Amino acid sequence: MNERGMEAFTAIVMGQTLGRAAELLNLTQSAVSHRLKDLEAELGAILIDRRKGLKAIRLTPAGQDFLPLAMQWQELHGKVAGFASKVPAHALRIGSVDSMNNHILPPLFQALRENEPPVFCEVSTSNSAVLYHKIESREVDVAFVLQELHFPYVAAKPFTRERMLVLRTGRDNLPEEVRAEDLEPRFELRFPWASPYQLWHDRVWPPEEVGELSVDTLLLIRNLLRDERQWAIIPESSIPFMLERNLKVQALIPPPPDRLSYKLTHRYPKSTTVEALEILDHLITKLDFVNAYAGLL
Protein backbone atom coordinates (compact mmCIF):
# COMPACT_ATOMS: atom_id res chain seq x y z
CA MET A 1 0.00 0.00 0.00
CA ASN A 2 1.12 3.56 -0.84
CA GLU A 3 1.98 4.87 2.65
CA ARG A 4 2.51 8.46 1.50
CA GLY A 5 -0.84 8.46 -0.26
CA MET A 6 -2.60 7.01 2.80
CA GLU A 7 -0.99 9.69 4.91
CA ALA A 8 -2.13 12.40 2.49
CA PHE A 9 -5.69 11.06 2.35
CA THR A 10 -6.13 10.93 6.13
CA ALA A 11 -4.56 14.41 6.49
CA ILE A 12 -7.02 15.84 3.95
CA VAL A 13 -9.95 14.25 5.81
CA MET A 14 -8.72 15.60 9.16
CA GLY A 15 -7.83 19.06 7.82
CA GLN A 16 -10.92 19.38 5.62
CA THR A 17 -8.96 21.41 3.05
CA LEU A 18 -5.94 20.74 0.90
CA GLY A 19 -4.17 23.73 2.42
CA ARG A 20 -4.68 22.50 5.97
CA ALA A 21 -3.52 18.99 5.02
CA ALA A 22 -0.36 20.52 3.55
CA GLU A 23 0.29 22.29 6.87
CA LEU A 24 -0.25 19.09 8.85
CA LEU A 25 2.24 17.22 6.67
CA ASN A 26 4.65 20.14 6.24
CA LEU A 27 4.35 19.80 2.46
CA THR A 28 3.20 21.94 -0.42
CA GLN A 29 -0.40 21.61 -1.61
CA SER A 30 0.81 20.24 -4.95
CA ALA A 31 2.81 17.52 -3.16
CA VAL A 32 -0.25 16.49 -1.14
CA SER A 33 -2.39 16.46 -4.28
CA HIS A 34 0.21 14.36 -6.12
CA ARG A 35 0.34 11.80 -3.32
CA LEU A 36 -3.45 11.54 -3.25
CA LYS A 37 -3.56 10.97 -7.02
CA ASP A 38 -0.98 8.18 -6.71
CA LEU A 39 -3.13 6.49 -4.05
CA GLU A 40 -6.27 6.81 -6.15
CA ALA A 41 -4.43 5.36 -9.14
CA GLU A 42 -3.31 2.39 -7.04
CA LEU A 43 -6.86 1.81 -5.75
CA GLY A 44 -8.52 2.46 -9.08
CA ALA A 45 -11.05 4.80 -7.46
CA ILE A 46 -11.55 8.52 -6.85
CA LEU A 47 -11.66 9.24 -3.13
CA ILE A 48 -12.07 13.04 -2.96
CA ASP A 49 -14.66 15.13 -4.84
CA ARG A 50 -12.60 17.87 -6.52
CA ARG A 51 -15.42 19.91 -8.07
CA LYS A 52 -14.91 23.67 -7.95
CA GLY A 53 -16.88 25.73 -5.47
CA LEU A 54 -16.63 23.25 -2.57
CA LYS A 55 -15.42 25.06 0.58
CA ALA A 56 -14.51 21.83 2.36
CA ILE A 57 -13.53 18.44 1.08
CA ARG A 58 -16.23 15.97 0.22
CA LEU A 59 -15.66 12.23 0.02
CA THR A 60 -16.92 10.26 -2.94
CA PRO A 61 -18.83 7.03 -2.17
CA ALA A 62 -15.57 5.17 -2.68
CA GLY A 63 -13.85 7.60 -0.30
CA GLN A 64 -16.54 7.04 2.34
CA ASP A 65 -16.07 3.29 2.08
CA PHE A 66 -12.30 3.63 2.23
CA LEU A 67 -12.17 6.07 5.16
CA PRO A 68 -12.64 3.43 7.97
CA LEU A 69 -9.83 1.36 6.46
CA ALA A 70 -7.61 4.43 6.22
CA MET A 71 -8.25 5.32 9.88
CA GLN A 72 -7.44 1.75 10.95
CA TRP A 73 -4.25 1.95 8.90
CA GLN A 74 -3.35 5.26 10.61
CA GLU A 75 -3.79 3.71 14.05
CA LEU A 76 -1.87 0.54 13.18
CA HIS A 77 0.92 2.53 11.53
CA GLY A 78 1.32 4.58 14.71
CA LYS A 79 1.48 1.46 16.87
CA VAL A 80 4.08 -0.12 14.60
CA ALA A 81 6.19 3.04 14.65
CA GLY A 82 5.94 3.20 18.44
CA PHE A 83 6.88 -0.45 18.77
CA ALA A 84 9.86 -0.06 16.47
CA SER A 85 11.18 2.82 18.56
CA LYS A 86 11.09 0.62 21.68
CA VAL A 87 12.71 -2.48 20.21
CA PRO A 88 16.22 -2.73 21.72
CA ALA A 89 19.21 -2.82 19.44
CA HIS A 90 20.36 -6.01 21.18
CA ALA A 91 18.21 -8.58 22.91
CA LEU A 92 18.68 -12.16 24.08
CA ARG A 93 16.33 -14.84 25.32
CA ILE A 94 18.28 -16.66 28.04
CA GLY A 95 17.34 -19.98 29.61
CA SER A 96 19.02 -21.53 32.63
CA VAL A 97 18.58 -24.06 35.39
CA ASP A 98 17.27 -22.65 38.66
CA SER A 99 20.47 -22.80 40.70
CA MET A 100 22.48 -20.95 38.06
CA ASN A 101 19.83 -18.29 37.49
CA ASN A 102 19.84 -17.52 41.20
CA HIS A 103 23.46 -18.00 42.28
CA ILE A 104 25.76 -17.64 39.26
CA LEU A 105 24.22 -15.57 36.48
CA PRO A 106 22.96 -12.36 38.22
CA PRO A 107 26.34 -10.56 37.72
CA LEU A 108 26.19 -11.47 34.02
CA PHE A 109 22.61 -10.19 33.71
CA GLN A 110 23.68 -6.94 35.37
CA ALA A 111 26.69 -6.58 33.08
CA LEU A 112 24.51 -7.10 30.00
CA ARG A 113 22.14 -4.37 31.20
CA GLU A 114 24.97 -1.95 31.94
CA ASN A 115 26.81 -2.63 28.67
CA GLU A 116 26.88 0.14 26.07
CA PRO A 117 24.82 -0.58 24.08
CA PRO A 118 22.75 -2.56 26.60
CA VAL A 119 21.61 -6.09 25.87
CA PHE A 120 18.03 -6.57 26.99
CA CYS A 121 17.35 -10.05 28.35
CA GLU A 122 14.30 -12.25 28.67
CA VAL A 123 15.26 -14.85 31.30
CA SER A 124 13.47 -18.14 31.90
CA THR A 125 14.09 -21.22 34.06
CA SER A 126 13.94 -24.86 32.92
CA ASN A 127 15.82 -28.09 33.49
CA SER A 128 18.84 -29.01 31.40
CA ALA A 129 17.14 -31.48 29.04
CA VAL A 130 14.33 -29.05 28.23
CA LEU A 131 16.83 -26.27 27.53
CA TYR A 132 18.64 -28.35 24.90
CA HIS A 133 15.34 -28.71 23.05
CA LYS A 134 14.61 -24.99 23.42
CA ILE A 135 17.98 -24.08 21.93
CA GLU A 136 17.50 -26.48 19.02
CA SER A 137 14.01 -25.10 18.30
CA ARG A 138 15.31 -21.50 18.74
CA GLU A 139 12.90 -20.77 21.60
CA VAL A 140 15.89 -19.37 23.51
CA ASP A 141 19.12 -17.89 22.13
CA VAL A 142 21.52 -19.06 24.83
CA ALA A 143 21.17 -21.44 27.78
CA PHE A 144 23.17 -22.48 30.83
CA VAL A 145 22.84 -26.11 31.89
CA LEU A 146 24.41 -28.77 34.11
CA GLN A 147 24.57 -31.66 31.64
CA GLU A 148 26.47 -32.25 28.43
CA LEU A 149 24.07 -33.89 26.01
CA HIS A 150 24.40 -34.42 22.27
CA PHE A 151 22.01 -32.54 19.99
CA PRO A 152 23.05 -32.08 16.35
CA TYR A 153 22.29 -28.35 16.19
CA VAL A 154 23.37 -27.37 19.71
CA ALA A 155 26.89 -26.17 20.54
CA ALA A 156 27.91 -26.74 24.18
CA LYS A 157 30.92 -25.03 25.74
CA PRO A 158 32.22 -25.37 29.34
CA PHE A 159 31.13 -22.45 31.49
CA THR A 160 31.90 -22.98 35.20
CA ARG A 161 33.55 -25.59 37.39
CA GLU A 162 33.02 -25.69 41.13
CA ARG A 163 33.42 -27.97 44.12
CA MET A 164 30.53 -29.74 45.83
CA LEU A 165 30.46 -29.29 49.60
CA VAL A 166 28.47 -30.56 52.58
CA LEU A 167 25.91 -28.25 54.13
CA ARG A 168 24.81 -28.79 57.74
CA THR A 169 23.20 -27.04 60.64
CA GLY A 170 24.05 -27.00 64.33
CA ARG A 171 27.36 -26.62 66.15
CA ASP A 172 29.78 -23.75 65.51
CA ASN A 173 32.79 -26.02 66.11
CA LEU A 174 32.27 -28.36 63.17
CA PRO A 175 35.59 -29.38 61.62
CA GLU A 176 36.48 -28.10 58.14
CA GLU A 177 36.19 -31.62 56.73
CA VAL A 178 33.83 -34.53 57.24
CA ARG A 179 34.14 -38.13 56.14
CA ALA A 180 31.32 -39.77 54.21
CA GLU A 181 30.96 -42.56 56.77
CA ASP A 182 30.20 -39.96 59.47
CA LEU A 183 27.08 -38.79 57.61
CA GLU A 184 23.90 -40.83 57.97
CA PRO A 185 22.47 -41.32 54.47
CA ARG A 186 18.88 -41.47 55.72
CA PHE A 187 19.13 -37.82 56.83
CA GLU A 188 20.34 -36.46 53.51
CA LEU A 189 18.33 -33.86 51.64
CA ARG A 190 19.03 -35.20 48.17
CA PHE A 191 19.26 -33.05 45.07
CA PRO A 192 19.33 -34.71 41.59
CA TRP A 193 22.66 -33.38 40.32
CA ALA A 194 24.14 -34.56 36.99
CA SER A 195 25.01 -38.18 36.13
CA PRO A 196 28.71 -38.20 37.20
CA TYR A 197 27.66 -37.03 40.65
CA GLN A 198 24.90 -39.65 40.91
CA LEU A 199 27.33 -42.43 39.99
CA TRP A 200 29.75 -41.22 42.65
CA HIS A 201 26.92 -40.93 45.21
CA ASP A 202 25.73 -44.50 44.61
CA ARG A 203 29.25 -45.81 45.20
CA VAL A 204 29.64 -43.92 48.49
CA TRP A 205 26.14 -44.49 49.86
CA PRO A 206 24.20 -47.53 48.59
CA PRO A 207 20.87 -46.39 47.09
CA GLU A 208 18.89 -48.61 49.47
CA GLU A 209 20.27 -46.68 52.46
CA VAL A 210 19.53 -43.13 51.37
CA GLY A 211 16.75 -41.08 52.91
CA GLU A 212 13.31 -40.56 51.44
CA LEU A 213 13.48 -36.78 51.13
CA SER A 214 14.48 -35.55 47.65
CA VAL A 215 14.17 -31.91 46.59
CA ASP A 216 14.52 -30.02 43.31
CA THR A 217 15.51 -26.51 44.43
CA LEU A 218 18.24 -25.20 46.70
CA LEU A 219 15.68 -22.97 48.38
CA LEU A 220 13.97 -26.09 49.69
CA ILE A 221 17.25 -27.35 51.13
CA ARG A 222 17.77 -23.99 52.82
CA ASN A 223 14.29 -24.06 54.32
CA LEU A 224 14.21 -27.73 55.34
CA LEU A 225 17.65 -28.06 56.89
CA ARG A 226 16.76 -27.81 60.61
CA ASP A 227 17.91 -31.01 62.33
CA GLU A 228 21.60 -31.36 63.28
CA ARG A 229 21.56 -34.85 61.76
CA GLN A 230 20.43 -33.55 58.37
CA TRP A 231 22.86 -32.69 55.60
CA ALA A 232 22.98 -31.89 51.90
CA ILE A 233 25.60 -31.56 49.19
CA ILE A 234 25.61 -28.22 47.37
CA PRO A 235 27.81 -26.35 44.86
CA GLU A 236 30.18 -23.59 45.97
CA SER A 237 28.19 -20.90 44.19
CA SER A 238 25.27 -21.46 46.57
CA ILE A 239 27.28 -20.99 49.76
CA PRO A 240 26.60 -17.24 50.28
CA PHE A 241 22.86 -17.90 49.92
CA MET A 242 22.98 -20.76 52.43
CA LEU A 243 25.14 -18.96 54.98
CA GLU A 244 22.53 -16.23 55.29
CA ARG A 245 20.75 -18.74 57.54
CA ASN A 246 23.90 -19.41 59.51
CA LEU A 247 24.31 -22.92 58.15
CA LYS A 248 27.72 -24.62 58.13
CA VAL A 249 29.79 -25.85 55.18
CA GLN A 250 32.35 -28.67 55.20
CA ALA A 251 34.59 -30.31 52.63
CA LEU A 252 33.72 -33.98 52.09
CA ILE A 253 36.09 -36.94 52.06
CA PRO A 254 36.12 -38.55 49.55
CA PRO A 255 35.29 -35.44 47.50
CA PRO A 256 32.38 -35.52 45.03
CA PRO A 257 33.14 -34.74 41.39
CA ASP A 258 33.12 -31.04 40.60
CA ARG A 259 29.90 -29.58 39.27
CA LEU A 260 30.32 -28.53 35.66
CA SER A 261 28.06 -26.19 33.74
CA TYR A 262 27.80 -25.51 30.03
CA LYS A 263 26.77 -22.63 27.81
CA LEU A 264 24.52 -23.67 24.93
CA THR A 265 23.91 -21.86 21.67
CA HIS A 266 22.48 -22.92 18.33
CA ARG A 267 25.14 -23.94 15.82
CA TYR A 268 23.54 -21.51 13.38
CA PRO A 269 22.33 -18.55 15.47
CA LYS A 270 19.90 -16.06 14.05
CA SER A 271 21.58 -13.08 12.41
CA THR A 272 19.68 -10.75 14.78
CA THR A 273 21.41 -12.29 17.80
CA VAL A 274 24.99 -12.58 16.56
CA GLU A 275 26.18 -9.24 17.95
CA ALA A 276 24.41 -9.77 21.28
CA LEU A 277 26.02 -13.21 21.62
CA GLU A 278 29.43 -11.67 20.93
CA ILE A 279 28.83 -9.14 23.71
CA LEU A 280 27.77 -11.99 26.00
CA ASP A 281 30.98 -13.93 25.30
CA HIS A 282 33.09 -10.82 25.92
CA LEU A 283 31.43 -10.26 29.31
CA ILE A 284 31.77 -13.93 30.26
CA THR A 285 35.52 -13.65 29.65
CA LYS A 286 35.72 -10.34 31.48
CA LEU A 287 33.90 -11.70 34.55
CA ASP A 288 36.10 -14.84 34.46
CA PHE A 289 33.37 -17.35 35.26
CA VAL A 290 35.77 -20.25 34.65
CA ASN A 291 37.74 -19.29 37.77
CA ALA A 292 34.93 -17.60 39.70
CA TYR A 293 34.78 -20.19 42.47
CA ALA A 294 38.43 -21.15 42.83
CA GLY A 295 39.45 -20.91 46.47
CA LEU A 296 36.05 -19.68 47.66
CA LEU A 297 36.59 -21.47 50.96
XYZ file of C-alpha atoms in Angstrom:
297
model
C 0.000 0.000 0.000
C 1.120 3.560 -0.842
C 1.975 4.866 2.646
C 2.506 8.463 1.504
C -0.837 8.456 -0.263
C -2.599 7.012 2.796
C -0.986 9.693 4.913
C -2.127 12.403 2.492
C -5.689 11.062 2.350
C -6.133 10.930 6.128
C -4.556 14.406 6.490
C -7.024 15.836 3.951
C -9.947 14.254 5.807
C -8.715 15.597 9.159
C -7.826 19.057 7.821
C -10.924 19.377 5.624
C -8.963 21.412 3.055
C -5.943 20.742 0.896
C -4.168 23.732 2.422
C -4.681 22.505 5.974
C -3.521 18.991 5.020
C -0.356 20.516 3.550
C 0.295 22.294 6.866
C -0.247 19.091 8.849
C 2.238 17.219 6.672
C 4.646 20.136 6.241
C 4.348 19.798 2.459
C 3.197 21.943 -0.422
C -0.398 21.606 -1.610
C 0.808 20.236 -4.952
C 2.806 17.525 -3.163
C -0.254 16.490 -1.142
C -2.389 16.460 -4.284
C 0.206 14.362 -6.121
C 0.337 11.800 -3.325
C -3.449 11.539 -3.253
C -3.559 10.973 -7.024
C -0.978 8.182 -6.714
C -3.125 6.485 -4.054
C -6.275 6.808 -6.150
C -4.433 5.364 -9.138
C -3.310 2.391 -7.039
C -6.855 1.808 -5.746
C -8.523 2.461 -9.082
C -11.049 4.797 -7.462
C -11.548 8.521 -6.854
C -11.656 9.241 -3.132
C -12.071 13.042 -2.961
C -14.659 15.131 -4.839
C -12.605 17.874 -6.516
C -15.422 19.912 -8.071
C -14.905 23.671 -7.955
C -16.883 25.726 -5.467
C -16.629 23.255 -2.573
C -15.420 25.062 0.579
C -14.513 21.829 2.363
C -13.528 18.435 1.080
C -16.234 15.967 0.219
C -15.661 12.233 0.017
C -16.919 10.261 -2.937
C -18.833 7.034 -2.172
C -15.566 5.172 -2.676
C -13.847 7.604 -0.297
C -16.545 7.044 2.342
C -16.067 3.294 2.083
C -12.296 3.627 2.229
C -12.174 6.065 5.161
C -12.639 3.431 7.967
C -9.834 1.364 6.462
C -7.614 4.426 6.221
C -8.250 5.317 9.884
C -7.438 1.755 10.947
C -4.245 1.953 8.904
C -3.346 5.256 10.614
C -3.791 3.708 14.053
C -1.871 0.543 13.178
C 0.918 2.530 11.525
C 1.319 4.578 14.709
C 1.482 1.457 16.866
C 4.085 -0.125 14.604
C 6.191 3.045 14.653
C 5.938 3.197 18.444
C 6.878 -0.448 18.768
C 9.862 -0.056 16.475
C 11.179 2.822 18.560
C 11.093 0.617 21.676
C 12.709 -2.477 20.210
C 16.215 -2.726 21.716
C 19.212 -2.819 19.438
C 20.361 -6.006 21.176
C 18.207 -8.584 22.911
C 18.677 -12.163 24.084
C 16.326 -14.839 25.321
C 18.276 -16.656 28.038
C 17.338 -19.975 29.609
C 19.016 -21.529 32.633
C 18.580 -24.056 35.394
C 17.266 -22.646 38.656
C 20.470 -22.803 40.704
C 22.476 -20.953 38.057
C 19.832 -18.294 37.493
C 19.836 -17.520 41.204
C 23.455 -18.001 42.280
C 25.758 -17.645 39.262
C 24.216 -15.571 36.485
C 22.962 -12.357 38.219
C 26.337 -10.565 37.715
C 26.186 -11.467 34.021
C 22.607 -10.188 33.709
C 23.676 -6.942 35.370
C 26.691 -6.578 33.084
C 24.509 -7.097 30.000
C 22.140 -4.374 31.198
C 24.974 -1.948 31.937
C 26.809 -2.628 28.666
C 26.876 0.141 26.073
C 24.815 -0.575 24.076
C 22.755 -2.560 26.602
C 21.609 -6.094 25.872
C 18.028 -6.570 26.988
C 17.352 -10.051 28.353
C 14.296 -12.251 28.671
C 15.262 -14.846 31.302
C 13.466 -18.141 31.895
C 14.086 -21.220 34.061
C 13.938 -24.864 32.921
C 15.823 -28.093 33.491
C 18.845 -29.014 31.401
C 17.139 -31.477 29.041
C 14.327 -29.045 28.235
C 16.826 -26.269 27.532
C 18.636 -28.352 24.905
C 15.340 -28.713 23.054
C 14.613 -24.987 23.417
C 17.979 -24.084 21.933
C 17.498 -26.484 19.023
C 14.007 -25.097 18.303
C 15.313 -21.504 18.738
C 12.904 -20.771 21.598
C 15.895 -19.366 23.506
C 19.123 -17.890 22.127
C 21.516 -19.064 24.826
C 21.169 -21.440 27.779
C 23.173 -22.479 30.829
C 22.844 -26.110 31.888
C 24.406 -28.771 34.108
C 24.565 -31.658 31.636
C 26.473 -32.254 28.431
C 24.065 -33.887 26.007
C 24.400 -34.421 22.266
C 22.006 -32.544 19.991
C 23.050 -32.079 16.349
C 22.289 -28.348 16.188
C 23.370 -27.372 19.712
C 26.891 -26.172 20.544
C 27.907 -26.737 24.183
C 30.918 -25.028 25.744
C 32.219 -25.366 29.344
C 31.130 -22.450 31.489
C 31.896 -22.978 35.199
C 33.552 -25.591 37.391
C 33.017 -25.692 41.133
C 33.418 -27.968 44.125
C 30.533 -29.739 45.826
C 30.462 -29.294 49.601
C 28.472 -30.557 52.577
C 25.908 -28.247 54.127
C 24.814 -28.794 57.738
C 23.197 -27.040 60.641
C 24.054 -26.996 64.334
C 27.364 -26.624 66.152
C 29.780 -23.751 65.505
C 32.790 -26.018 66.112
C 32.266 -28.360 63.175
C 35.595 -29.384 61.618
C 36.485 -28.102 58.144
C 36.192 -31.616 56.731
C 33.825 -34.527 57.243
C 34.138 -38.130 56.138
C 31.320 -39.767 54.208
C 30.962 -42.564 56.774
C 30.198 -39.959 59.466
C 27.079 -38.787 57.610
C 23.900 -40.829 57.974
C 22.466 -41.319 54.473
C 18.877 -41.469 55.717
C 19.125 -37.823 56.827
C 20.341 -36.464 53.507
C 18.325 -33.857 51.641
C 19.030 -35.199 48.169
C 19.263 -33.050 45.065
C 19.333 -34.714 41.594
C 22.659 -33.381 40.320
C 24.136 -34.557 36.991
C 25.006 -38.179 36.129
C 28.711 -38.197 37.202
C 27.665 -37.030 40.653
C 24.899 -39.646 40.906
C 27.331 -42.433 39.985
C 29.752 -41.225 42.654
C 26.920 -40.927 45.206
C 25.735 -44.499 44.606
C 29.255 -45.810 45.204
C 29.645 -43.923 48.485
C 26.139 -44.486 49.861
C 24.196 -47.531 48.588
C 20.872 -46.389 47.092
C 18.887 -48.614 49.473
C 20.273 -46.683 52.463
C 19.528 -43.126 51.372
C 16.746 -41.078 52.908
C 13.309 -40.564 51.436
C 13.477 -36.782 51.127
C 14.481 -35.554 47.655
C 14.171 -31.912 46.590
C 14.520 -30.018 43.309
C 15.506 -26.505 44.429
C 18.242 -25.201 46.699
C 15.684 -22.967 48.375
C 13.966 -26.087 49.692
C 17.249 -27.348 51.126
C 17.775 -23.995 52.821
C 14.287 -24.056 54.324
C 14.209 -27.733 55.337
C 17.650 -28.057 56.894
C 16.759 -27.811 60.607
C 17.908 -31.012 62.328
C 21.601 -31.361 63.284
C 21.564 -34.846 61.759
C 20.429 -33.550 58.368
C 22.861 -32.688 55.596
C 22.983 -31.886 51.895
C 25.600 -31.558 49.187
C 25.614 -28.221 47.370
C 27.814 -26.353 44.856
C 30.178 -23.591 45.970
C 28.188 -20.900 44.193
C 25.266 -21.464 46.571
C 27.275 -20.989 49.755
C 26.598 -17.242 50.275
C 22.857 -17.897 49.919
C 22.983 -20.760 52.428
C 25.144 -18.965 54.980
C 22.526 -16.229 55.286
C 20.748 -18.741 57.539
C 23.903 -19.408 59.511
C 24.313 -22.915 58.150
C 27.718 -24.621 58.126
C 29.787 -25.851 55.183
C 32.354 -28.666 55.195
C 34.586 -30.313 52.631
C 33.716 -33.975 52.089
C 36.088 -36.944 52.063
C 36.119 -38.552 49.549
C 35.286 -35.442 47.495
C 32.382 -35.517 45.032
C 33.140 -34.744 41.387
C 33.117 -31.037 40.601
C 29.903 -29.584 39.270
C 30.315 -28.526 35.656
C 28.060 -26.193 33.742
C 27.805 -25.511 30.029
C 26.774 -22.627 27.807
C 24.518 -23.666 24.932
C 23.907 -21.863 21.665
C 22.479 -22.924 18.329
C 25.142 -23.941 15.825
C 23.544 -21.510 13.376
C 22.333 -18.553 15.473
C 19.900 -16.062 14.049
C 21.577 -13.076 12.413
C 19.679 -10.748 14.784
C 21.407 -12.289 17.805
C 24.994 -12.582 16.560
C 26.184 -9.237 17.951
C 24.415 -9.772 21.278
C 26.021 -13.212 21.618
C 29.434 -11.675 20.929
C 28.829 -9.138 23.711
C 27.771 -11.992 25.997
C 30.980 -13.925 25.301
C 33.086 -10.819 25.924
C 31.426 -10.259 29.308
C 31.773 -13.933 30.262
C 35.520 -13.653 29.647
C 35.718 -10.342 31.483
C 33.902 -11.696 34.546
C 36.102 -14.842 34.456
C 33.366 -17.348 35.258
C 35.768 -20.246 34.649
C 37.737 -19.286 37.771
C 34.927 -17.605 39.697
C 34.775 -20.187 42.470
C 38.434 -21.146 42.834
C 39.447 -20.912 46.466
C 36.051 -19.681 47.661
C 36.595 -21.470 50.960
